[in-house]
Coordinates of C-alpha atoms in Angstrom, one line a residue:
M21 CA 0.0 0.0 0.0
S22 CA 1.3 3.5 -0.9
M23 CA 2.3 5.8 1.9
K24 CA -0.3 8.2 0.5
E25 CA -3.1 5.7 1.0
V26 CA -5.4 5.4 4.0
I27 CA -8.0 2.9 5.0
N28 CA -11.3 4.4 6.2
D29 CA -14.5 3.0 7.5
L30 CA -16.9 3.5 4.6
L31 CA -19.9 4.6 6.6
G32 CA -18.4 5.6 9.9
Y33 CA -18.7 2.2 11.5
E34 CA -16.6 -0.9 11.5
G35 CA -18.2 -2.8 8.8
L36 CA -17.0 -1.8 5.4
K37 CA -13.5 -0.5 4.7
I38 CA -12.4 1.6 1.7
I39 CA -8.9 2.5 0.5
Q40 CA -8.5 6.2 -0.1
R41 CA -5.9 8.3 -1.8
P42 CA -6.6 11.8 -0.3
D43 CA -3.9 13.3 -2.6
I44 CA -5.8 12.2 -5.7
F45 CA -9.3 11.1 -5.0
N46 CA -11.8 10.6 -2.1
F47 CA -15.4 9.5 -2.5
S48 CA -18.0 12.1 -1.6
L49 CA -21.2 12.2 0.4
D50 CA -23.1 12.3 -2.9
S51 CA -22.1 8.7 -3.6
T52 CA -23.4 7.5 -0.3
L53 CA -26.7 9.4 -0.7
L54 CA -27.1 7.8 -4.2
A55 CA -26.4 4.3 -3.0
S56 CA -29.1 4.8 -0.3
F57 CA -31.6 6.4 -2.7
A58 CA -31.5 3.8 -5.5
T59 CA -34.4 1.4 -5.6
I60 CA -33.2 -2.1 -5.1
N61 CA -35.7 -5.0 -5.3
K62 CA -35.3 -8.5 -4.0
A63 CA -35.7 -9.8 -7.6
D64 CA -32.8 -7.7 -8.9
K65 CA -29.9 -9.9 -10.0
M66 CA -27.5 -7.5 -11.9
I67 CA -26.4 -4.0 -10.9
V68 CA -23.7 -1.8 -12.5
D69 CA -22.2 1.5 -11.1
L70 CA -20.8 3.7 -13.9
G71 CA -17.7 5.7 -13.0
C72 CA -17.4 3.8 -9.7
G73 CA -14.3 5.7 -8.4
N74 CA -12.8 3.7 -5.5
A75 CA -16.1 1.8 -5.2
P76 CA -18.1 3.4 -2.4
I77 CA -21.4 2.7 -4.2
P78 CA -20.8 -1.0 -5.0
L79 CA -19.6 -1.5 -1.4
F80 CA -22.7 0.2 0.1
L81 CA -25.0 -1.7 -2.2
S82 CA -23.5 -5.0 -1.0
L83 CA -25.3 -4.2 2.3
R84 CA -28.6 -3.9 0.5
T85 CA -28.6 -6.8 -2.0
K86 CA -27.2 -10.2 -2.9
A87 CA -27.2 -9.2 -6.6
K88 CA -24.1 -9.3 -8.7
I89 CA -22.5 -5.8 -8.7
Y90 CA -20.1 -4.4 -11.4
G91 CA -18.1 -1.2 -11.1
I92 CA -16.8 0.6 -14.2
E93 CA -13.8 2.9 -13.8
I94 CA -11.7 4.4 -16.6
Q95 CA -8.7 5.7 -14.5
P96 CA -6.3 2.8 -13.8
E97 CA -5.0 4.0 -10.4
I98 CA -8.6 4.7 -9.2
A99 CA -9.8 1.3 -10.5
D100 CA -6.9 -0.3 -8.6
L101 CA -8.1 1.3 -5.4
A102 CA -11.6 0.0 -6.0
K103 CA -10.3 -3.6 -6.7
R104 CA -8.3 -3.6 -3.5
S105 CA -11.1 -2.1 -1.5
V106 CA -13.4 -5.0 -2.7
E107 CA -10.7 -7.5 -1.8
L108 CA -10.2 -5.9 1.6
N109 CA -13.9 -6.5 2.4
K110 CA -13.7 -10.1 0.9
L111 CA -16.5 -9.2 -1.6
E112 CA -14.8 -10.5 -4.7
N113 CA -17.6 -13.0 -5.3
Q114 CA -20.2 -10.3 -5.4
I115 CA -18.4 -7.2 -6.7
T116 CA -16.3 -7.0 -9.9
I117 CA -14.4 -3.9 -10.9
L118 CA -13.7 -3.3 -14.6
E119 CA -11.1 -0.8 -15.8
E120 CA -13.1 0.3 -18.8
D121 CA -14.6 3.3 -20.6
I122 CA -18.3 3.7 -19.7
K123 CA -19.1 4.1 -23.4
N124 CA -17.7 0.6 -24.0
A125 CA -19.2 -1.1 -20.9
Y126 CA -21.9 -2.9 -22.9
L127 CA -19.3 -4.6 -25.1
K128 CA -17.9 -6.4 -21.9
L129 CA -21.2 -6.7 -20.0
G130 CA -23.8 -7.2 -22.7
V131 CA -26.9 -5.3 -23.8
S132 CA -30.2 -5.2 -21.8
C133 CA -28.8 -7.3 -18.9
F134 CA -29.0 -5.1 -15.9
D135 CA -31.9 -4.4 -13.4
V136 CA -30.2 -1.3 -11.9
V137 CA -27.6 1.2 -13.1
T138 CA -26.2 3.8 -10.7
C139 CA -24.0 6.8 -11.6
N140 CA -22.4 9.7 -9.9
P141 CA -21.2 11.4 -13.1
P142 CA -19.0 14.4 -13.7
Y143 CA -21.1 17.4 -12.8
F144 CA -19.5 20.1 -14.9
I145 CA -19.6 20.7 -18.7
Y146 CA -16.0 20.9 -19.9
K147 CA -14.9 24.0 -21.8
E148 CA -11.5 25.4 -22.6
T149 CA -12.3 28.2 -20.2
S150 CA -13.3 25.8 -17.4
N151 CA -11.7 26.4 -14.1
I152 CA -10.3 22.9 -13.8
N153 CA -8.4 21.3 -11.0
K154 CA -4.7 20.8 -11.5
N155 CA -5.2 17.3 -10.3
D156 CA -6.1 15.3 -13.5
Y157 CA -7.9 12.6 -11.4
L158 CA -10.3 15.2 -10.0
T159 CA -10.7 17.0 -13.4
I160 CA -11.9 13.7 -15.0
A161 CA -14.2 12.9 -12.0
R162 CA -15.7 16.4 -12.0
H163 CA -15.8 17.6 -15.6
E164 CA -17.2 16.0 -18.7
V165 CA -13.7 15.3 -20.1
K166 CA -13.9 11.6 -20.8
I167 CA -17.7 11.3 -21.0
T168 CA -20.7 13.6 -21.4
L169 CA -24.1 13.4 -19.7
A170 CA -25.6 12.2 -23.0
E171 CA -23.1 9.4 -23.3
V172 CA -23.8 8.2 -19.8
L173 CA -27.5 8.0 -20.6
I174 CA -26.8 6.2 -23.9
S175 CA -24.7 3.7 -22.0
A176 CA -27.3 3.2 -19.3
N177 CA -30.0 2.6 -21.8
R178 CA -27.9 -0.1 -23.6
L179 CA -27.1 -1.9 -20.3
L180 CA -30.6 -1.7 -18.8
K181 CA -33.4 -4.3 -19.2
E182 CA -36.8 -2.9 -20.2
G183 CA -38.2 -1.8 -16.9
G184 CA -34.8 -1.5 -15.4
R185 CA -33.8 1.6 -13.4
L186 CA -31.1 4.3 -13.5
A187 CA -30.4 6.2 -10.3
M188 CA -28.2 9.3 -10.6
V189 CA -27.0 12.2 -8.4
H190 CA -26.3 15.5 -10.0
R191 CA -26.1 19.2 -9.4
T192 CA -29.5 21.0 -9.0
D193 CA -28.5 23.7 -11.4
R194 CA -28.3 21.1 -14.1
L195 CA -31.7 19.6 -13.4
I196 CA -33.2 20.6 -16.8
D197 CA -30.2 19.1 -18.6
V198 CA -30.5 15.9 -16.6
L199 CA -34.3 15.5 -17.1
D200 CA -34.0 16.3 -20.8
A201 CA -31.2 13.7 -21.2
F202 CA -33.1 11.0 -19.3
R203 CA -36.2 11.3 -21.5
K204 CA -34.2 11.9 -24.8
Y205 CA -32.3 8.6 -24.3
G206 CA -35.3 6.4 -23.2
I207 CA -35.1 6.7 -19.4
E208 CA -38.3 8.1 -18.0
P209 CA -37.9 10.1 -14.8
K210 CA -39.9 8.5 -11.9
R211 CA -38.4 9.7 -8.6
L212 CA -36.8 13.1 -7.8
R213 CA -35.4 14.3 -4.5
F214 CA -33.8 17.6 -3.7
V215 CA -30.9 17.7 -1.3
Y216 CA -30.3 20.8 0.8
P217 CA -27.3 21.6 3.1
K218 CA -29.7 22.7 5.9
Q219 CA -33.3 23.4 6.4
S220 CA -32.5 27.1 6.4
S221 CA -30.6 26.9 3.1
K222 CA -32.0 29.1 0.4
E223 CA -31.5 26.6 -2.4
S224 CA -30.9 22.9 -3.1
L225 CA -27.4 22.1 -4.4
I226 CA -27.9 18.4 -5.3
I227 CA -30.6 16.2 -6.8
L228 CA -31.2 12.5 -6.6
L229 CA -33.1 11.2 -9.7
E230 CA -34.3 7.8 -10.7
G231 CA -35.8 6.8 -14.0
M232 CA -37.0 3.7 -15.7
K233 CA -36.2 2.3 -19.1
S234 CA -39.7 2.5 -20.5
K235 CA -41.8 3.7 -23.4
G236 CA -44.4 5.0 -21.0
K237 CA -44.3 8.7 -20.1
G238 CA -45.1 10.5 -16.9
N239 CA -45.7 9.6 -13.2
L240 CA -42.8 11.5 -11.8
K241 CA -42.9 11.6 -8.0
V242 CA -41.1 14.5 -6.2
L243 CA -40.1 13.2 -2.7
P244 CA -39.7 15.2 0.5
P245 CA -36.4 17.2 0.7
L246 CA -33.3 15.7 2.2
Y247 CA -31.4 17.9 4.7
V248 CA -27.7 17.0 5.3
Y249 CA -26.9 19.2 8.3
N250 CA -28.8 20.5 11.4
E251 CA -28.4 24.2 12.1
N252 CA -25.5 23.4 14.5
N253 CA -23.6 21.7 11.6
T254 CA -24.1 18.2 12.9
Y255 CA -25.6 15.5 10.6
T256 CA -29.4 15.2 10.5
D257 CA -31.0 12.0 11.9
E258 CA -31.8 10.8 8.3
I259 CA -28.2 11.2 7.2
L260 CA -27.0 9.4 10.3
E261 CA -29.4 6.5 9.5
I262 CA -27.8 6.2 6.1
F263 CA -24.4 6.1 7.6
R264 CA -25.4 3.5 10.2
Y265 CA -27.1 1.3 7.6
R266 CA -26.5 -2.4 8.4
G267 CA -28.7 -3.9 5.7
E268 CA -31.0 -6.9 5.9
V269 CA -28.5 -9.2 4.3
V270 CA -26.2 -10.7 6.9
K271 CA -24.8 -13.7 5.0
K272 CA -23.5 -13.5 1.5

């Protein structure tokens, strides 16, 4: 293990461990919220996380389901962190990490095979004038350098079965872009939740959106808002419940 690597408890308790490289990449709260938000049914057999980073979403989802979980990550060093985090938790039989471009994932995994796709995509449109991070790892994670929102939706559509679900976290200021892309590429928005820093916050910064691969239109549900912090900057009870999640599945 590199001197720059650290091992953290994924959800703040001794259950799942994750290998981090604070100098290049740490997973965000957004990923944890997405893994908790996604609808997982008992009948689901195949799940894929697009742009999995160091695998926080696959690891969290292993608490919620016995389904086979794939993580797709294009950056070799980040994919390596993900693979070793999976091994650290002895989850190799359930989670497989592939170092691959999201756009080509269907070539390795097949078409119309997945019940659930999750994605915490790059939030920012990349322009030559973009205020990008000097850290290439973070630039790729945060800006649409390697993949655009449209390409994520095209890939999700290819991977999903009819009736399968895509769950995504994104910035609220790109809500129209996200809704437009979902419907344009055959994923009908079904559940939407706005995330606010605090109850007193003047605006939502993050959205959680789930859609279904379906020819039917409509029936979008807007869920109650999710508040991350209390006014005294401690986590809200709902966020703490997510962090403490033990899951119904005890034995793999």
